[in-house]
Amino acid sequence: MKDCIFCKIINKEIPADIVYEDGNVMAFKDVNPATPIHLLFIPKKHIPTLMDVDGENAHLMGDLHRAVAQVAREMELESGFRLVSNCNKDAGQIVFHVHYHLLAGRPLQWPPG
Ligand code: 5GP
Ligand code: ZN
């Protein structure tokens, strides 16, 4: 989608440090990492928020989770990681192309703020 920063990353119009890519999913390093390892997993299809997941596109979220598991194995994250998705303004969503943050590399507090 025009004017979507993550669609521009998918289309290689702007650079990103890509760690995983297949036909439906891409993962890249967050430009402003909150943890030593901070990756973003996105479907290549532009879905604005988690509330826009439906019967047509839900299979892409399954592909996304499969990619998370593969990357977590490759990066040897057995000690733990957190997968989180912010939906809409109260959760602090800034980029309206659905994404999961994979946070790892240090112990994480719970509950989050
Ligand atoms: P949100 O608050 O929407 O869940 O998080 C969006 C995330 O995208 C933020 O952690 C932010 O640092 C990251 N981000 C925003 N723009 C870019 C960009 O152009 N490149 C990369 N790699 N990450 C970005
Ligand atoms: Zn997009």
GROMACS .gro file of C-alpha atoms and ligand atoms in nm:
model
  138
    1MET     CA    1   0.000   0.000   0.000
    2LYS     CA    2   0.121   0.348  -0.089
    3ASP     CA    3   0.263   0.547   0.204
    4CYS     CA    4   0.304   0.239   0.424
    5ILE     CA    5   0.661   0.216   0.553
    6PHE     CA    6   0.647  -0.163   0.588
    7CYS     CA    7   0.509  -0.209   0.235
    8LYS     CA    8   0.805   0.001   0.118
    9ILE     CA    9   1.042  -0.235   0.302
   10ILE     CA   10   0.869  -0.536   0.141
   11ASN     CA   11   0.907  -0.374  -0.202
   12LYS     CA   12   1.274  -0.292  -0.126
   13GLU     CA   13   1.202   0.078  -0.178
   14ILE     CA   14   1.365   0.149   0.158
   15PRO     CA   15   1.638  -0.062   0.319
   16ALA     CA   16   1.599  -0.290   0.619
   17ASP     CA   17   1.814  -0.550   0.786
   18ILE     CA   18   1.612  -0.851   0.667
   19VAL     CA   19   1.659  -1.174   0.863
   20TYR     CA   20   1.385  -1.387   0.703
   21GLU     CA   21   1.176  -1.378   0.387
   22ASP     CA   22   0.943  -1.615   0.207
   23GLY     CA   23   0.648  -1.573  -0.024
   24ASN     CA   24   0.412  -1.447   0.244
   25VAL     CA   25   0.623  -1.323   0.536
   26MET     CA   26   0.920  -1.097   0.605
   27ALA     CA   27   1.119  -1.037   0.925
   28PHE     CA   28   1.370  -0.758   0.981
   29LYS     CA   29   1.548  -0.581   1.265
   30ASP     CA   30   1.359  -0.300   1.436
   31VAL     CA   31   1.531   0.032   1.360
   32ASN     CA   32   1.493   0.139   1.725
   33PRO     CA   33   1.553  -0.179   1.927
   34ALA     CA   34   1.396  -0.208   2.272
   35THR     CA   35   1.593  -0.522   2.356
   36PRO     CA   36   1.927  -0.665   2.238
   37ILE     CA   37   1.733  -0.872   1.983
   38HIS     CA   38   1.427  -0.691   1.843
   39LEU     CA   39   1.278  -0.820   1.519
   40LEU     CA   40   0.955  -0.735   1.339
   41PHE     CA   41   0.755  -1.006   1.160
   42ILE     CA   42   0.506  -0.891   0.899
   43PRO     CA   43   0.279  -1.047   0.640
   44LYS     CA   44   0.364  -0.925   0.290
   45LYS     CA   45  -0.003  -0.847   0.239
   46HIS     CA   46  -0.102  -0.509   0.380
   47ILE     CA   47  -0.332  -0.581   0.678
   48PRO     CA   48  -0.369  -0.263   0.890
   49THR     CA   49  -0.434  -0.410   1.237
   50LEU     CA   50  -0.502  -0.737   1.416
   51MET     CA   51  -0.871  -0.642   1.400
   52ASP     CA   52  -0.853  -0.678   1.022
   53VAL     CA   53  -0.755  -1.045   1.034
   54ASP     CA   54  -1.037  -1.248   0.881
   55GLY     CA   55  -1.115  -1.575   0.708
   56GLU     CA   56  -0.944  -1.457   0.390
   57ASN     CA   57  -0.608  -1.365   0.538
   58ALA     CA   58  -0.581  -1.563   0.866
   59HIS     CA   59  -0.361  -1.825   0.698
   60LEU     CA   60  -0.092  -1.556   0.662
   61MET     CA   61  -0.079  -1.521   1.040
   62GLY     CA   62  -0.015  -1.894   1.062
   63ASP     CA   63   0.271  -1.853   0.813
   64LEU     CA   64   0.401  -1.569   1.027
   65HIS     CA   65   0.406  -1.782   1.342
   66ARG     CA   66   0.582  -2.060   1.156
   67ALA     CA   67   0.848  -1.810   1.050
   68VAL     CA   68   0.884  -1.693   1.411
   69ALA     CA   69   0.947  -2.050   1.524
   70GLN     CA   70   1.204  -2.106   1.248
   71VAL     CA   71   1.395  -1.784   1.321
   72ALA     CA   72   1.382  -1.850   1.697
   73ARG     CA   73   1.536  -2.193   1.640
   74GLU     CA   74   1.802  -2.052   1.406
   75MET     CA   75   1.889  -1.776   1.654
   76GLU     CA   76   1.897  -2.029   1.940
   77LEU     CA   77   1.643  -1.840   2.150
   78GLU     CA   78   1.554  -2.144   2.362
   79SER     CA   79   1.605  -1.942   2.683
   80GLY     CA   80   1.305  -1.733   2.585
   81PHE     CA   81   1.158  -1.454   2.380
   82ARG     CA   82   0.842  -1.246   2.372
   83LEU     CA   83   0.611  -1.202   2.074
   84VAL     CA   84   0.386  -0.897   2.101
   85SER     CA   85   0.158  -0.706   1.868
   86ASN     CA   86   0.023  -0.359   1.942
   87CYS     CA   87  -0.329  -0.299   1.814
   88ASN     CA   88  -0.454   0.058   1.774
   89LYS     CA   89  -0.380   0.367   1.976
   90ASP     CA   90  -0.417   0.250   2.336
   91ALA     CA   91  -0.158  -0.021   2.269
   92GLY     CA   92   0.075   0.228   2.100
   93GLN     CA   93   0.050   0.103   1.742
   94ILE     CA   94   0.244   0.344   1.521
   95VAL     CA   95   0.277   0.151   1.196
   96PHE     CA   96  -0.061   0.039   1.060
   97HIS     CA   97   0.064  -0.272   0.881
   98VAL     CA   98   0.011  -0.561   1.119
   99HIS     CA   99   0.333  -0.684   1.280
  100TYR     CA  100   0.469  -0.882   1.570
  101HIS     CA  101   0.766  -0.767   1.774
  102LEU     CA  102   1.004  -1.048   1.871
  103LEU     CA  103   1.188  -0.931   2.182
  104ALA     CA  104   1.480  -1.126   2.326
  105GLY     CA  105   1.834  -1.108   2.454
  106ARG     CA  106   1.761  -1.011   2.816
  107PRO     CA  107   1.510  -1.105   3.087
  108LEU     CA  108   1.179  -0.927   3.022
  109GLN     CA  109   0.943  -0.782   3.282
  110TRP     CA  110   0.581  -0.887   3.310
  111PRO     CA  111   0.328  -0.731   3.293
  112PRO     CA  112   0.444  -0.476   3.035
  113GLY     CA  113   0.357  -0.110   3.091
  1145GP     P1  114   0.432  -0.031   1.676
  1145GP     O1  115   0.431   0.072   1.786
  1145GP     O2  116   0.352   0.013   1.556
  1145GP     O3  117   0.394  -0.168   1.726
  1145GP     O4  118   0.583  -0.047   1.635
  1145GP     C1  119   0.637  -0.007   1.513
  1145GP     C2  120   0.785  -0.041   1.518
  1145GP     O5  121   0.838  -0.021   1.389
  1145GP     C3  122   0.867   0.043   1.615
  1145GP     O6  123   0.931  -0.042   1.710
  1145GP     C4  124   0.966   0.116   1.525
  1145GP     O7  125   1.094   0.128   1.584
  1145GP     C5  126   0.968   0.030   1.400
  1145GP     N1  127   0.996   0.101   1.277
  1145GP     C6  128   0.932   0.214   1.235
  1145GP     N2  129   0.980   0.252   1.115
  1145GP     C7  130   1.075   0.161   1.081
  1145GP     C8  131   1.162   0.150   0.969
  1145GP     O8  132   1.159   0.228   0.873
  1145GP     N3  133   1.248   0.044   0.969
  1145GP     C9  134   1.252  -0.046   1.071
  1145GP     N4  135   1.341  -0.147   1.058
  1145GP     N5  136   1.171  -0.037   1.178
  1145GP    C10  137   1.085   0.066   1.184
  115ZN      ZN  138   0.172  -0.200   0.443
   0.00000   0.00000   0.00000
